[in-house]
Structures are given as structure tokens and as C-alpha cells.
Amino acid sequence: MDWKPGRELTAFNALAREFDGIYHEIAVQLGLSDSAFLILYVIAEFGDGCLQKEIAKQYYVSKQTINSAIKQLVAKGYLTMQQGRGRDMHLHLTPTGRQFVAQRIVPVFEWENRVFAALSQEERETLLRLTEKYVTLCWDTLPELLERDRKEPNVP
């Protein structure tokens, strides 16, 4: 049985992990956990007052991980939380948080834009089209994998 990924898939998976490593390095340099960096990044991207659950859903991070990072950011004085409807919690930057985002997170957006712009228009479109196709194929075929696992539970 040929169960190992092929050369191209191994290379693709390594690149995906390296991409994660780039953002981990940014977070470390900023003195933040990966999750805390993500929260500030998302607030800068989507705007002050976004919901905790939206961050978890949009970036596929567990609510517990987001909650822990929010506690870190509240303790650092970067965030406050405001009760919304039901259990919804809106995240707001404090003045210190706004300053940190302006000085440390906005430059990340500027860097990303420069890097993306270094690709030609055709390269950007191809990258987006193929990445979207790959992700869509993964989501579309995931139920088959999960159903097989339900039929054969507890395989040693």
C-alpha cells in the first residue's frame, strides 16, 4: 500500500508549515503568542469591535485558544471586552492597543502587500485560483475521509 504523500504533496505541505513559521517568527519578534498576534491582526483587518467567535470561525482556531490569547492581551492592556447579545463578546482596542497595532501590526500588512505585489498579476491570480481549488477539493472530500473513520473506529 502506497500511503506516503508524493514528492509534490510533501513539498506543498512543507511550504504550508514554513508559511506558518513566518508568522510565528513575526509574533515572537513582537513579544506575542501566535494567537495573540492573530487576534490583533484580525482586529486591524476587520475593525474594532469584532466578535471573539468570528475570529475563531474565520481563522479555524479553537474558541479556547482565542479566549486564552484574549486574556493575555487584556492583561497587557491592549484589549477590552464588551458584552454583546447573548454570549457574544466584542473586542476593542485600548489606546495602548491602538498604538501597538499602528506601530507593529500595520507594518505587517504593508509588508504582505509589498510581497504579494512582487508577484505579477498573472502569478497572483494563478496562486489564488489554484489555492482556492485545492482548499475546495479538500473540504469537498473531507466528509468521505471522516465517514470512513466513523465506520472503522479505534483502529490501533
Short mmCIF file of C-alpha atoms in Angstrom, two decimals:
data_model
loop_
_atom_site.label_atom_id
_atom_site.label_comp_id
_atom_site.label_asym_id
_atom_site.label_seq_id
_atom_site.Cartn_x
_atom_site.Cartn_y
_atom_site.Cartn_z
CA MET A 1 0.00 0.00 0.00
CA ASP A 2 1.39 3.40 -1.02
CA TRP A 3 0.43 5.55 1.95
CA LYS A 4 3.16 8.18 1.84
CA PRO A 5 2.46 11.53 0.21
CA GLY A 6 4.08 12.10 -3.15
CA ARG A 7 7.05 14.40 -3.65
CA GLU A 8 4.89 17.36 -4.70
CA LEU A 9 2.50 16.99 -1.77
CA THR A 10 5.40 16.70 0.66
CA ALA A 11 6.87 19.90 -0.79
CA PHE A 12 3.49 21.66 -0.63
CA ASN A 13 2.95 20.62 3.00
CA ALA A 14 6.45 21.81 3.92
CA LEU A 15 5.74 25.18 2.32
CA ALA A 16 2.46 25.48 4.25
CA ARG A 17 4.31 24.81 7.51
CA GLU A 18 7.03 27.27 6.51
CA PHE A 19 4.36 29.89 5.85
CA ASP A 20 3.05 29.32 9.38
CA GLY A 21 6.64 29.64 10.61
CA ILE A 22 6.99 33.08 9.04
CA TYR A 23 4.04 34.39 11.03
CA HIS A 24 5.26 32.62 14.15
CA GLU A 25 8.57 34.48 13.80
CA ILE A 26 6.71 37.79 13.45
CA ALA A 27 4.68 37.03 16.60
CA VAL A 28 7.83 36.12 18.54
CA GLN A 29 9.56 39.34 17.47
CA LEU A 30 6.52 41.29 18.67
CA GLY A 31 6.53 39.52 22.02
CA LEU A 32 3.20 37.85 21.33
CA SER A 33 1.90 34.31 21.16
CA ASP A 34 0.76 33.22 17.71
CA SER A 35 -2.87 33.50 18.84
CA ALA A 36 -2.42 36.96 20.37
CA PHE A 37 -0.79 38.15 17.14
CA LEU A 38 -3.70 36.68 15.16
CA ILE A 39 -6.27 38.50 17.29
CA LEU A 40 -4.57 41.88 16.86
CA TYR A 41 -4.12 41.16 13.14
CA VAL A 42 -7.82 40.34 12.73
CA ILE A 43 -8.96 43.39 14.69
CA ALA A 44 -6.73 45.54 12.48
CA GLU A 45 -8.15 43.80 9.41
CA PHE A 46 -11.86 43.70 10.31
CA GLY A 47 -12.11 46.64 12.66
CA ASP A 48 -12.50 47.37 16.32
CA GLY A 49 -15.41 45.59 17.98
CA CYS A 50 -15.23 42.30 16.11
CA LEU A 51 -16.57 39.24 17.86
CA GLN A 52 -14.44 36.62 19.55
CA LYS A 53 -16.40 33.84 17.83
CA GLU A 54 -15.86 35.45 14.41
CA ILE A 55 -12.10 35.23 14.87
CA ALA A 56 -12.34 31.56 15.80
CA LYS A 57 -14.58 30.80 12.83
CA GLN A 58 -12.72 32.88 10.22
CA TYR A 59 -9.28 31.52 11.10
CA TYR A 60 -10.17 27.99 12.25
CA VAL A 61 -8.78 28.44 15.75
CA SER A 62 -10.48 26.93 18.79
CA LYS A 63 -12.52 29.25 20.98
CA GLN A 64 -10.41 28.15 23.97
CA THR A 65 -7.20 29.22 22.22
CA ILE A 66 -8.74 32.57 21.28
CA ASN A 67 -10.03 33.05 24.83
CA SER A 68 -6.58 32.39 26.33
CA ALA A 69 -4.95 34.85 23.95
CA ILE A 70 -7.58 37.48 24.71
CA LYS A 71 -6.79 37.15 28.41
CA GLN A 72 -3.11 37.79 27.60
CA LEU A 73 -3.97 40.87 25.55
CA VAL A 74 -6.32 42.22 28.23
CA ALA A 75 -3.57 41.72 30.84
CA LYS A 76 -1.10 43.63 28.60
CA GLY A 77 -3.60 46.47 28.35
CA TYR A 78 -4.17 46.07 24.59
CA LEU A 79 -7.81 44.92 24.63
CA THR A 80 -11.07 45.30 26.45
CA MET A 81 -14.12 43.12 26.02
CA GLN A 82 -17.69 44.35 25.81
CA GLN A 83 -20.74 42.13 26.21
CA GLY A 84 -22.88 41.82 23.09
CA ARG A 85 -26.06 39.83 22.54
CA GLY A 86 -26.18 36.56 24.43
CA ARG A 87 -22.69 35.25 24.99
CA ASP A 88 -21.16 37.39 22.23
CA MET A 89 -18.08 39.34 23.31
CA HIS A 90 -16.90 42.32 21.25
CA LEU A 91 -13.17 43.01 21.30
CA HIS A 92 -11.99 46.61 21.44
CA LEU A 93 -8.50 48.03 21.33
CA THR A 94 -7.45 50.24 24.20
CA PRO A 95 -5.43 53.37 23.39
CA THR A 96 -2.30 51.32 24.10
CA GLY A 97 -3.61 48.58 21.82
CA ARG A 98 -4.36 51.05 19.01
CA GLN A 99 -0.82 52.40 19.29
CA PHE A 100 0.67 48.88 19.25
CA VAL A 101 -1.41 47.92 16.20
CA ALA A 102 -0.43 51.09 14.36
CA GLN A 103 3.26 50.64 15.11
CA ARG A 104 3.60 46.84 14.89
CA ILE A 105 0.68 45.21 13.06
CA VAL A 106 0.02 47.72 10.27
CA PRO A 107 3.62 47.32 9.06
CA VAL A 108 2.91 43.59 8.67
CA PHE A 109 0.02 44.43 6.32
CA GLU A 110 2.28 46.79 4.39
CA TRP A 111 4.95 44.08 4.13
CA GLU A 112 2.39 41.49 2.97
CA ASN A 113 1.13 43.88 0.31
CA ARG A 114 4.69 44.51 -0.94
CA VAL A 115 5.43 40.78 -1.06
CA PHE A 116 2.18 39.97 -2.87
CA ALA A 117 2.75 42.86 -5.31
CA ALA A 118 6.18 41.39 -6.15
CA LEU A 119 4.27 38.65 -7.99
CA SER A 120 2.91 39.50 -11.40
CA GLN A 121 -0.84 39.94 -11.80
CA GLU A 122 -0.98 36.58 -13.58
CA GLU A 123 1.01 34.89 -10.79
CA ARG A 124 -1.27 36.36 -8.11
CA GLU A 125 -4.39 35.20 -9.95
CA THR A 126 -2.91 31.73 -10.54
CA LEU A 127 -1.83 31.40 -6.90
CA LEU A 128 -5.28 32.38 -5.66
CA ARG A 129 -7.13 30.23 -8.19
CA LEU A 130 -5.10 27.08 -7.52
CA THR A 131 -5.03 27.53 -3.75
CA GLU A 132 -8.79 28.04 -3.70
CA LYS A 133 -9.28 24.97 -5.89
CA TYR A 134 -7.08 22.84 -3.61
CA VAL A 135 -8.85 24.03 -0.44
CA THR A 136 -12.27 23.46 -2.03
CA LEU A 137 -11.29 19.92 -3.07
CA CYS A 138 -10.08 19.23 0.47
CA TRP A 139 -13.36 20.46 2.02
CA ASP A 140 -15.45 18.63 -0.59
CA THR A 141 -13.74 15.29 0.00
CA LEU A 142 -13.26 15.60 3.78
CA PRO A 143 -16.68 14.03 4.57
CA GLU A 144 -15.59 10.84 2.76
CA LEU A 145 -12.50 10.58 4.97
CA LEU A 146 -14.44 11.32 8.14
CA GLU A 147 -17.19 8.85 7.24
CA ARG A 148 -14.60 6.12 6.72
CA ASP A 149 -13.17 6.88 10.15
CA ARG A 150 -16.66 6.60 11.69
CA LYS A 151 -17.10 3.18 10.12
CA GLU A 152 -13.70 1.95 11.36
CA PRO A 153 -13.30 3.50 14.82
CA ASN A 154 -10.41 2.75 17.17
CA VAL A 155 -8.02 1.34 14.62
CA PRO A 156 -4.76 0.68 16.53
#
